[in-house]
Coordinates of C-alpha atoms in Angstrom, one line a residue:
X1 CA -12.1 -10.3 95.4
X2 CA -12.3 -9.6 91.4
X3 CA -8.5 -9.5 91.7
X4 CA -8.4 -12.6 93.2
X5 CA -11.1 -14.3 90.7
X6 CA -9.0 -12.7 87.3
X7 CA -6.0 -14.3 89.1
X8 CA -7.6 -17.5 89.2
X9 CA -9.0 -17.5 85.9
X10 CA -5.5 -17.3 84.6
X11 CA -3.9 -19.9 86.5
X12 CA -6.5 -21.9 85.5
X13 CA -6.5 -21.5 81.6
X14 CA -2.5 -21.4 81.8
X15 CA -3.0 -24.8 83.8
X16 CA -4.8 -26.5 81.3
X17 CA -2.2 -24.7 78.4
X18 CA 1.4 -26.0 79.8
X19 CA -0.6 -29.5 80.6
X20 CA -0.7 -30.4 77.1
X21 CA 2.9 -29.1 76.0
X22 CA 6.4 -30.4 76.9
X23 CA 7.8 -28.2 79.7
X24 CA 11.4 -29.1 78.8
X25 CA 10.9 -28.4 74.6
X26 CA 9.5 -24.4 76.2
X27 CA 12.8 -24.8 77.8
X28 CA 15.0 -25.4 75.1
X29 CA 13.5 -23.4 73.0
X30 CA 14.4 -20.1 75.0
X31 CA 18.0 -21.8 75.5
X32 CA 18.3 -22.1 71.5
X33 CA 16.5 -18.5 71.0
X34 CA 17.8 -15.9 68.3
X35 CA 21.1 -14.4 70.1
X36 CA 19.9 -11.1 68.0
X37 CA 16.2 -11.2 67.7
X38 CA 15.8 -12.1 71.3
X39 CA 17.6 -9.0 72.5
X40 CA 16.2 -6.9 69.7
X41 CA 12.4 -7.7 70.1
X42 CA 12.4 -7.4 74.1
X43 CA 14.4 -4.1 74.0
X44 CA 11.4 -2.4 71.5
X45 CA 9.9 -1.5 74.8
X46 CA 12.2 1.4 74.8
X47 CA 11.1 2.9 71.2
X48 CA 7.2 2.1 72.1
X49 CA 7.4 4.2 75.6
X50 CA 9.4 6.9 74.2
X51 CA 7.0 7.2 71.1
X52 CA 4.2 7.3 74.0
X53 CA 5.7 9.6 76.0
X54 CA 5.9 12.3 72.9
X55 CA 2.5 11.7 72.5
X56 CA 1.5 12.2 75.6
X57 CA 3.2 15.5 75.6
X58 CA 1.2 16.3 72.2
X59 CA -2.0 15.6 73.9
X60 CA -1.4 18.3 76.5
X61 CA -3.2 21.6 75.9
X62 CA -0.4 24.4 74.3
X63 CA -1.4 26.5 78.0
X64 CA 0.7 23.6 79.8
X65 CA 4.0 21.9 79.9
X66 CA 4.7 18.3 80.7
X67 CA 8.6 17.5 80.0
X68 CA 9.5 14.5 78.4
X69 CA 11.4 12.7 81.3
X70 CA 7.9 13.2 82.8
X71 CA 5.9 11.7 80.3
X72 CA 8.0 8.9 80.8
X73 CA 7.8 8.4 84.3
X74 CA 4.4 9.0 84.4
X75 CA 3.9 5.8 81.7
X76 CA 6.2 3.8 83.3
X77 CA 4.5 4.0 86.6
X78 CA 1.0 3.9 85.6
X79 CA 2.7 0.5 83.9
X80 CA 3.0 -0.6 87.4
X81 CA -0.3 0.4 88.7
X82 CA -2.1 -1.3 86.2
X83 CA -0.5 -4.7 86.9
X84 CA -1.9 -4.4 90.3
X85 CA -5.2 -2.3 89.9
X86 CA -8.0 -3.5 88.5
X87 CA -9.8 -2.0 85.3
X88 CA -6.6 0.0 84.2
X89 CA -6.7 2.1 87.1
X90 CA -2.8 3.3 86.9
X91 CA -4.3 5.3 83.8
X92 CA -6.8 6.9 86.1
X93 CA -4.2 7.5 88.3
X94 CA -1.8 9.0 85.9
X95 CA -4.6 11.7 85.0
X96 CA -5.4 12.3 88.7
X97 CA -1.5 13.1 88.8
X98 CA -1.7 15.1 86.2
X99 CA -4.1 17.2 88.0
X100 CA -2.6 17.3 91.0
X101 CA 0.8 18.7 90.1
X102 CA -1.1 21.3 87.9
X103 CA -0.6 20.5 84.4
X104 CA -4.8 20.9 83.8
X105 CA -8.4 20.6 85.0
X106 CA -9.5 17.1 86.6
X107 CA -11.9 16.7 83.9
X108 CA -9.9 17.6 81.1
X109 CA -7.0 15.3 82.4
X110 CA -9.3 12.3 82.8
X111 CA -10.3 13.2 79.2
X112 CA -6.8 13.3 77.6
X113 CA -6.2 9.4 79.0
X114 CA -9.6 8.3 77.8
X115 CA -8.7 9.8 74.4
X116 CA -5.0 8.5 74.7
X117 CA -6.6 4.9 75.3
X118 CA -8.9 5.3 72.7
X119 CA -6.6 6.6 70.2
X120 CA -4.8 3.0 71.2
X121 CA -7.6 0.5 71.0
X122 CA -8.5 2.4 67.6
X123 CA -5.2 2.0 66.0
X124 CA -5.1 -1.5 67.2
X125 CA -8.5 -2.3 65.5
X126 CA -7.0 -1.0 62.0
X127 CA -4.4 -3.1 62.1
X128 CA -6.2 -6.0 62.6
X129 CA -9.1 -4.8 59.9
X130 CA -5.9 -4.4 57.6
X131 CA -4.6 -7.4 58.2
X132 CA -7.5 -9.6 58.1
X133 CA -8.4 -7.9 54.5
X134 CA -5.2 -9.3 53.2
X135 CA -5.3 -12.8 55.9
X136 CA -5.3 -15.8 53.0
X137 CA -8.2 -17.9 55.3
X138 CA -11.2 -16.7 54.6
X139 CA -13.4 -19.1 56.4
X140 CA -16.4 -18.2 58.2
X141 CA -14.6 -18.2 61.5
X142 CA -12.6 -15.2 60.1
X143 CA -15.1 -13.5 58.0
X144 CA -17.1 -13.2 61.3
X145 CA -14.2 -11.6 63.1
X146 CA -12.9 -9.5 60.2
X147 CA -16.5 -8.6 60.0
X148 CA -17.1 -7.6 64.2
X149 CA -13.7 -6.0 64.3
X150 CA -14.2 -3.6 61.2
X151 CA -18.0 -2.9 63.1
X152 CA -16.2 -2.3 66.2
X153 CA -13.7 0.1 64.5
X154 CA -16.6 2.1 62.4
X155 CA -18.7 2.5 66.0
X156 CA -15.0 3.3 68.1
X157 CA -14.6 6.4 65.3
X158 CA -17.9 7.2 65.0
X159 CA -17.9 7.5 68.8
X160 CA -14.7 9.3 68.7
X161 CA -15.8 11.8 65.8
X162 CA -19.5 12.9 66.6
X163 CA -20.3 13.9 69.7
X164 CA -24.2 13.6 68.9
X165 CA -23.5 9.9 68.6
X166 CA -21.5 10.1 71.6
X167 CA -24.2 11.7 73.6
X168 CA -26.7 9.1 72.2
X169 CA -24.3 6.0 73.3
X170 CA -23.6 7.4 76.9
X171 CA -27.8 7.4 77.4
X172 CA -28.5 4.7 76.4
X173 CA -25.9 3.1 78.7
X174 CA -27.0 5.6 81.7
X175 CA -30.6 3.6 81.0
X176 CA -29.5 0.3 81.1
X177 CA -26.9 0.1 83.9
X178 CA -27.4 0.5 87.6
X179 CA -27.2 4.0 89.4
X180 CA -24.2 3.3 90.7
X181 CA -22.4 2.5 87.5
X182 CA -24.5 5.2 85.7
X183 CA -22.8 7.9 88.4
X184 CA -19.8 6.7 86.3
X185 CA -21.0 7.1 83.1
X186 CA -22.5 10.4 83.5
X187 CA -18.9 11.7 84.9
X188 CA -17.4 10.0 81.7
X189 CA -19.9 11.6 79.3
X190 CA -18.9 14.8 80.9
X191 CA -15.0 14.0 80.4
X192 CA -16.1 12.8 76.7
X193 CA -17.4 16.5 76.2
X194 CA -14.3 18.4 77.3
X195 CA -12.5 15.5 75.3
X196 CA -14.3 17.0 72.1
X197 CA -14.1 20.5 72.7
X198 CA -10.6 20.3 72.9
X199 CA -8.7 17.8 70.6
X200 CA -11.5 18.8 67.7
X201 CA -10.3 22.3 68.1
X202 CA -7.3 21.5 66.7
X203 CA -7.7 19.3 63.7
X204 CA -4.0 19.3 62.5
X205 CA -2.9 18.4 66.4
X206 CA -5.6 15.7 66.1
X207 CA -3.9 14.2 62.7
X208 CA -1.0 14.5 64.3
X209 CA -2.2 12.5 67.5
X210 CA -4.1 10.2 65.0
X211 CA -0.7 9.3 62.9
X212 CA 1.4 8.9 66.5
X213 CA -1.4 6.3 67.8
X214 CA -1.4 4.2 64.5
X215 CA 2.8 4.3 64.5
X216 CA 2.9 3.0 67.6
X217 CA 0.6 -0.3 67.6
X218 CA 2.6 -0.7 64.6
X219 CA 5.9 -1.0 66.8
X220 CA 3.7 -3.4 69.1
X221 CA 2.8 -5.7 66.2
X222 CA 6.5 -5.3 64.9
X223 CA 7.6 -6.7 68.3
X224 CA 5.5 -9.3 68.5
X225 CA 6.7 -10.3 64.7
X226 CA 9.7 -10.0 66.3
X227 CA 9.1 -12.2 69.0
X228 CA 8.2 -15.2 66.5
X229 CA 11.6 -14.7 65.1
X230 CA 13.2 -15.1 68.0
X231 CA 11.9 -18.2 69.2
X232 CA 13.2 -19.3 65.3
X233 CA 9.5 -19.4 64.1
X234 CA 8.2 -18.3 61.1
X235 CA 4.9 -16.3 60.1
X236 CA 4.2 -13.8 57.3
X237 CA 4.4 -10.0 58.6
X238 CA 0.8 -9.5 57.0
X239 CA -0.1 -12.7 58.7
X240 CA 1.2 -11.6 62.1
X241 CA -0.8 -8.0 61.6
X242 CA -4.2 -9.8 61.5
X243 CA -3.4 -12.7 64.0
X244 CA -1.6 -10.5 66.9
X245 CA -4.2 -7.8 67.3
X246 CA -6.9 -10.4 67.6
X247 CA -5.0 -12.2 70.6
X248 CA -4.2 -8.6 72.7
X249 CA -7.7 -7.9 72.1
X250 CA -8.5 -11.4 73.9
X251 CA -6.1 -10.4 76.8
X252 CA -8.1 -7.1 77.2
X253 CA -11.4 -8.7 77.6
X254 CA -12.1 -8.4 81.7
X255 CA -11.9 -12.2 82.3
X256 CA -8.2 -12.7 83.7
X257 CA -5.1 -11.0 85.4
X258 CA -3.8 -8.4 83.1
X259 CA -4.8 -10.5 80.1
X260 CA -2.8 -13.7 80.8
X261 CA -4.6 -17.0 80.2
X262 CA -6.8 -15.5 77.4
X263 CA -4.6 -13.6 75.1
X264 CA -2.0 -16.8 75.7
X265 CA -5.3 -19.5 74.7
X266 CA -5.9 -17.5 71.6
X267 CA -1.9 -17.5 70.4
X268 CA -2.3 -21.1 70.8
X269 CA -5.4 -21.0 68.4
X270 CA -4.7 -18.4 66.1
X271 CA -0.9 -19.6 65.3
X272 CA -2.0 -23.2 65.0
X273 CA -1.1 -23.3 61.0
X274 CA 2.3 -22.0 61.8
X275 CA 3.6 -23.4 64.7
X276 CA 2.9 -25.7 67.8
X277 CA 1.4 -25.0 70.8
X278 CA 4.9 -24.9 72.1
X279 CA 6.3 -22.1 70.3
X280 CA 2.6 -20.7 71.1
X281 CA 3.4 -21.0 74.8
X282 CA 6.6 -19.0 74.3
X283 CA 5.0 -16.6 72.5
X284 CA 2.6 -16.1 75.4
X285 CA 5.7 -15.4 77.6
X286 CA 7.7 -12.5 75.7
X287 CA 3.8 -11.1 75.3
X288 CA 2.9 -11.0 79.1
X289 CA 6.9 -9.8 79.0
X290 CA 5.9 -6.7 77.0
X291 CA 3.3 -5.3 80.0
X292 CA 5.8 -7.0 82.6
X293 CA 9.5 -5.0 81.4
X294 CA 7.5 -1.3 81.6
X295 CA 6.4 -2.1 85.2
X296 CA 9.9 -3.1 86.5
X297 CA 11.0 0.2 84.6
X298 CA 8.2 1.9 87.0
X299 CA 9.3 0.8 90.1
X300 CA 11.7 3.4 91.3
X301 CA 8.9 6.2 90.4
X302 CA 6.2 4.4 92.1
X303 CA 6.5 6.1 95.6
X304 CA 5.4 9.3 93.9
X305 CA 2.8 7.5 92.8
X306 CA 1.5 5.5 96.3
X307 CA -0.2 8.2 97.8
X308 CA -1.9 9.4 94.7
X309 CA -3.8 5.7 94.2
X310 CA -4.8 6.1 98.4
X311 CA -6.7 9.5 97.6
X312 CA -8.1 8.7 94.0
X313 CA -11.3 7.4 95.5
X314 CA -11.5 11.0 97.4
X315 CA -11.1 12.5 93.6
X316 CA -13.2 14.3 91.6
X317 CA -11.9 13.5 88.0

């Protein structure tokens, strides 16, 4: 049923979107697109997985081995998963299959992707803090979001660097929320802890891990500069690193169906000064394009993968 409703929510803002642009300029646009940047910014997914994949293989504890070609299948069909699952639930997925073919401990594997996905949202959040420092509009609109992102980065580190504070956040949530989600939260505080123990233990690793995370939403904001170009548009890269983080961080809120709707509204907004809502529409396209590309890459390793998502309610990550 929430599938159903996030699916809805997204035809329903992309409705109103494509009703007030011309179907036929969307069209010719992609017909007159960049013969190299087109190619170019679409085929980055290769580059962005492959950098993923080595740094899932960095995460993993020295006492274990996950090959490459693994790593990338594993990415590629958690891809998949989390265009149909709700909440990002391929990730969960690809820990419990961790697990299971004996690469570590359930909690310790639920723990690596919660710190992989944090590493992520982090690194996305100082890219945008960077480039809304050096953003020329400085209206009150953008001081308040330049302002909540670098609050949200500051709590997101603080979270990921002191476990006291850690420990303090998780109670405060197990207070508030109902027993059923607080079952949940007490099982992530204790995947929080082994998350500590072990990447803290290693502070060069961690730098390491750190460095990887921030290279690679790099790439992501690179594409989507790309991306621009290829629908012959124009924005500033510095521009483009405060604007593009702040409309994947609209897709991520839990509103619609793998972001779409929201994250395509707020490329409309946000890239009003530099082109029309047009170009924005496109834009919104080759974005959903970037989640959509891994998950057909994902398909022939899904079978693997089918009987893992039946049991994963049974699991005790």
């Amino acid at each position: 049923m929430k599938r159903f409703i996030s699916i809805t929510v997204s035809m329903i803002i992309l409705s109103i979107i494509y009703s007030k642009i011309d179907l036929q300029a969307l069209a010719d646009i992609f017909l007159n697109s960049h013969r190299f940047w087109m190619p170019v910014s679409l085929a980055m997914v290769i580059p962005i997985t492959l950098f993923t994949a080595w740094r899932l293989q960095q995460l993993m504890p020295k006492s274990t081995y996950l090959g490459f070609w693994e790593a990338n299948r594993l990415i590629l069909a958690a891809s998949v998963l989390n265009m149909v699952l709700p909440s990002k639930m391929g990730d969960i997925a690809k820990a419990y299959f961790m697990r299971e073919r004996g690469h570590l401990s359930g909690s310790l594997s639920l723990s690596l992707v919660v710190f992989e996905k944090s590493c992520d949202l982090l690194s996305l959040l100082l890219w945008c803090v960077f480039g809304l420092f050096l953003y020329p509009r400085k209206d009150v609109i953008f001081l308040t979001m330049t302002l909540g992102v670098t609050t949200g980065l500051i709590i997101g580190i603080l979270i990921l660097s002191s476990r006291n504070f850690a420990d303090f956040l998780f109670f405060i949530l197990e207070k508030i929320t109902p027993k059923t989600i607080g079952k949940k939260i007490a099982k992530l505080q204790e995947s929080w802890t082994a998350m500590h123990e072990h990447f803290w233990s290693d502070k060069r690793q961690l730098l390491k891990i750190s460095a990887t995370s921030i290279f690679i939403w790099f790439l992501h904001l690179l594409q989507i500069w790309f991306f621009i170009l290829a629908l012959n548009a124009w924005v500033p890269f510095i521009t483009n690193l405060a604007l593009s983080p702040l409309a994947i961080l609209a897709g991520l809120m839990p509103l619609t169906f793998a972001g779409v709707g929201t994250r395509d509204a707020a490329l409309v907004i946000f890239y009003e000064p530099y082109f029309n809502a047009t170009v924005a529409a496109g834009l919104g396209l080759l974005c959903t394009a970037r989640y959509f590309l891994p998950a057909v890459g994902g398909l022939p390793f899904l079978s693997q993968y089918l009987t893992t998502v039946r049991n994963l309610k049974q699991s005790d990550i």
